[in-house]
Coordinates of C-alpha atoms in Angstrom, one line a residue:
Chain A
N1 CA -9.6 -8.0 16.1
A2 CA -5.9 -9.1 15.8
G3 CA -5.0 -7.2 12.6
V4 CA -1.3 -7.5 11.9
T5 CA 0.7 -9.5 14.4
Q6 CA 4.5 -9.5 14.6
T7 CA 6.8 -11.7 16.7
P8 CA 9.1 -11.3 18.4
K9 CA 8.7 -7.9 19.9
F10 CA 12.3 -7.6 21.0
R11 CA 15.4 -9.6 20.0
I12 CA 19.2 -9.3 20.5
L13 CA 21.4 -11.0 17.9
K14 CA 25.2 -11.4 17.7
I15 CA 26.9 -10.4 14.4
G16 CA 26.7 -13.2 11.9
Q17 CA 23.5 -14.9 13.4
S18 CA 20.4 -15.4 11.5
M19 CA 16.8 -15.0 12.4
T20 CA 13.2 -14.8 11.1
L21 CA 10.7 -12.1 12.0
Q22 CA 7.2 -13.4 11.8
C23 CA 4.2 -11.5 10.5
T24 CA 0.6 -12.6 10.3
Q25 CA -2.5 -10.8 9.2
D26 CA -6.1 -11.9 9.6
M27 CA -7.7 -9.3 7.3
N28 CA -7.4 -11.3 4.1
H29 CA -5.2 -8.5 2.5
N30 CA -3.4 -9.4 -0.6
Y31 CA -0.6 -6.8 -0.1
M32 CA 2.0 -7.1 2.6
Y33 CA 5.1 -5.1 3.4
W34 CA 8.2 -5.0 5.5
Y35 CA 9.6 -1.6 6.6
R36 CA 12.5 -0.6 8.8
Q37 CA 12.5 2.5 11.0
D38 CA 15.7 4.1 12.2
P39 CA 15.8 6.9 14.8
G40 CA 14.8 10.2 13.3
M41 CA 14.1 8.7 9.9
G42 CA 11.0 7.8 8.0
L43 CA 10.0 4.3 7.1
K44 CA 12.1 2.5 4.4
L45 CA 10.5 -0.3 2.4
I46 CA 12.5 -3.5 2.5
Y47 CA 10.3 -6.0 0.6
Y48 CA 6.7 -6.3 -0.4
S49 CA 4.3 -8.9 -1.7
V50 CA 1.2 -8.5 -3.8
G51 CA -0.1 -11.9 -3.1
A52 CA 0.9 -15.5 -2.2
G53 CA 3.9 -16.6 -4.2
I54 CA 4.8 -13.1 -5.3
T55 CA 7.5 -10.9 -3.7
D56 CA 9.6 -7.9 -4.8
K57 CA 12.3 -5.8 -3.5
G58 CA 11.8 -2.4 -1.9
E59 CA 14.2 0.4 -1.3
V60 CA 16.6 -1.4 1.1
P61 CA 16.5 -5.2 0.5
N62 CA 20.1 -6.0 1.0
G63 CA 20.7 -8.5 3.8
Y64 CA 17.1 -9.6 3.9
N65 CA 14.9 -12.3 2.3
V66 CA 11.2 -12.9 2.3
S67 CA 8.7 -15.5 1.3
R68 CA 4.9 -15.6 0.9
S69 CA 3.5 -19.0 0.9
T70 CA 0.1 -18.0 2.2
T71 CA -2.1 -14.9 2.2
E72 CA -1.8 -14.5 5.9
D73 CA 2.0 -14.9 6.5
F74 CA 4.9 -12.8 5.3
P75 CA 8.1 -13.7 7.3
L76 CA 11.3 -11.6 6.9
R77 CA 14.6 -13.5 7.1
L78 CA 17.9 -11.9 8.2
E79 CA 21.0 -13.8 7.1
L80 CA 24.3 -13.0 8.7
A81 CA 23.1 -10.2 10.9
A82 CA 25.1 -7.0 10.9
P83 CA 25.1 -3.9 13.3
S84 CA 23.6 -1.9 10.4
Q85 CA 20.5 -4.0 10.7
T86 CA 19.8 -2.7 14.2
S87 CA 16.4 -1.1 13.8
V88 CA 12.7 -1.4 14.5
Y89 CA 10.9 -3.5 11.9
F90 CA 7.3 -3.0 10.9
C91 CA 5.1 -5.4 9.0
A92 CA 2.0 -3.9 7.3
S93 CA -0.8 -4.9 5.0
D94 CA -3.4 -3.1 2.9
T95 CA -6.2 -3.4 0.4
G96 CA -5.9 0.1 -1.1
P97 CA -3.1 2.5 -2.0
G98 CA -1.4 3.9 1.0
E99 CA -4.0 2.8 3.6
L100 CA -1.6 0.7 5.5
F101 CA -2.3 -1.3 8.7
F102 CA 0.9 -1.7 10.7
G103 CA 1.9 -4.3 13.3
E104 CA 3.4 -3.1 16.7
G105 CA 6.9 -3.6 15.5
S106 CA 9.9 -5.8 16.3
R107 CA 12.9 -4.1 17.8
L108 CA 16.1 -5.8 16.8
T109 CA 19.6 -5.1 18.1
V110 CA 22.7 -6.6 16.6
L111 CA 25.8 -6.6 18.7
Chain B
G1 CA 14.6 8.6 -5.2
Q2 CA 11.9 10.9 -4.2
Q3 CA 12.2 12.8 -1.0
L4 CA 9.8 14.5 1.4
N5 CA 10.8 17.4 3.6
Q6 CA 8.6 17.3 6.7
S7 CA 8.6 20.2 9.1
P8 CA 9.0 21.0 11.9
Q9 CA 11.1 18.0 13.1
S10 CA 9.7 18.5 16.6
M11 CA 7.5 20.9 18.5
F12 CA 6.5 21.5 22.0
I13 CA 3.1 23.1 22.5
Q14 CA 0.7 24.0 25.4
E15 CA -2.4 21.9 25.8
G16 CA -5.3 23.7 24.0
E17 CA -3.1 25.2 21.3
D18 CA -3.5 24.6 17.6
V19 CA -0.7 22.7 15.7
S20 CA 0.4 22.9 12.1
M21 CA 2.9 20.7 10.2
N22 CA 3.6 20.2 6.6
C23 CA 5.4 18.1 3.9
T24 CA 6.9 19.4 0.8
S25 CA 8.6 17.8 -2.1
S26 CA 10.1 18.6 -5.5
S27 CA 8.2 15.7 -7.0
I28 CA 4.5 15.4 -7.7
F29 CA 2.4 12.9 -5.8
N30 CA -1.0 11.3 -6.6
T31 CA -1.9 10.7 -2.9
W32 CA -1.0 12.2 0.4
L33 CA -1.4 10.4 3.7
W34 CA -0.9 11.3 7.3
Y35 CA 0.0 8.7 10.0
K36 CA 0.5 9.0 13.7
Q37 CA 2.8 6.8 15.7
D38 CA 2.4 6.4 19.5
P39 CA 5.5 5.5 21.5
G40 CA 6.2 1.7 21.1
E41 CA 3.5 1.2 18.5
G42 CA 3.1 1.0 14.8
P43 CA 1.9 4.0 12.7
V44 CA -1.9 4.4 12.4
L45 CA -3.5 6.1 9.4
L46 CA -5.2 9.4 10.3
I47 CA -6.2 11.0 7.0
A48 CA -5.9 10.0 3.3
L49 CA -6.0 12.5 0.5
Y50 CA -6.5 11.5 -3.2
K51 CA -7.2 14.7 -5.1
A52 CA -5.3 18.0 -5.5
G53 CA -6.9 20.7 -3.4
E54 CA -8.8 18.2 -1.3
L55 CA -9.4 19.3 2.3
T56 CA -10.4 16.6 4.7
S57 CA -11.2 16.5 8.4
N58 CA -11.1 13.7 11.0
G59 CA -12.3 15.1 14.3
R60 CA -9.8 17.8 15.4
L61 CA -7.5 17.0 12.5
T62 CA -7.6 18.7 9.1
A63 CA -5.3 17.9 6.2
Q64 CA -5.0 19.3 2.7
F65 CA -3.6 18.0 -0.5
G66 CA -1.7 21.0 -2.1
I67 CA -2.9 22.3 -5.4
T68 CA 0.6 21.8 -6.9
R69 CA 0.5 18.2 -5.8
K70 CA 3.9 18.7 -4.2
D71 CA 2.9 19.5 -0.7
S72 CA 0.4 18.7 2.1
F73 CA -0.3 20.1 5.6
L74 CA -1.9 18.7 8.7
N75 CA -3.6 20.8 11.4
I76 CA -4.6 19.8 14.8
S77 CA -7.0 22.0 16.7
A78 CA -7.2 22.3 20.5
S79 CA -4.4 19.9 21.3
I80 CA -4.8 17.4 24.1
P81 CA -2.2 15.3 25.9
S82 CA -3.0 12.1 23.9
D83 CA -2.0 14.0 20.7
V84 CA 1.6 13.3 21.7
G85 CA 3.5 11.2 19.2
I86 CA 5.3 11.2 15.8
Y87 CA 3.3 12.3 12.8
F88 CA 4.4 11.1 9.4
C89 CA 3.4 12.2 6.0
A90 CA 3.6 9.9 3.1
G91 CA 3.3 10.7 -0.6
G92 CA 2.1 8.1 -3.1
S93 CA 3.4 8.2 -6.7
G94 CA 1.4 5.2 -8.1
A95 CA -1.4 2.8 -7.4
G96 CA 0.4 0.7 -4.8
S97 CA 1.6 1.3 -1.3
Y98 CA 5.0 0.0 -2.3
Q99 CA 5.3 3.4 -4.1
L100 CA 4.9 5.4 -0.9
T101 CA 7.6 7.8 0.2
F102 CA 7.6 8.7 3.9
G103 CA 8.7 11.9 5.6
K104 CA 11.0 11.8 8.6
G105 CA 8.3 12.7 11.0
T106 CA 7.2 15.5 13.3
K107 CA 7.5 14.7 17.0
L108 CA 4.8 16.5 18.9
S109 CA 4.9 17.0 22.7
V110 CA 2.0 18.5 24.5
I111 CA 2.5 20.3 27.8
P112 CA -0.5 20.0 30.1

């Protein structure tokens, strides 16, 4: 059972570069989410999607973009990477309120 | 926005001891959830609570939804080394997971 799969697991970017974090789920969940986790902090919601073609901003959306062309995929795009975007990023999906299934995370460092 | 105060921030306990941690808020929540994160992994749901006063167990774990709807606690009985990790509480204010607020986590270390 794959669940939620994120790639890459690790990435180093230079300031100003762009990249896309990939997220795929095979559970046919309508709801998908992107969170960031900074040391000693809880999870902060970046963007979420309630179904293909529908996305919305979370608590910390600045500097990020998302798209949802299929039920399975929910990529997160970083444009013009900044050191403040150094973090661990988690993708998640669910079918019910709060019962999130998380991926293993993508650790991003911006230098 | 809504905030959760999760305590303690970290704790070191001897294997076999019981553990208690809690989350409090000035806001009312409709759901409380507890997640555990192992090092290098994503969080995994342990217990979900949907009703004020609800007490739910999952093996050695017991969690309660506070009667005021502003707090929740998690107890772990007879701790074992694999209990090591970060435990997060999350409060839900609506019907969707996008309305979850996460605590900052309690880092648990178990001394064999």
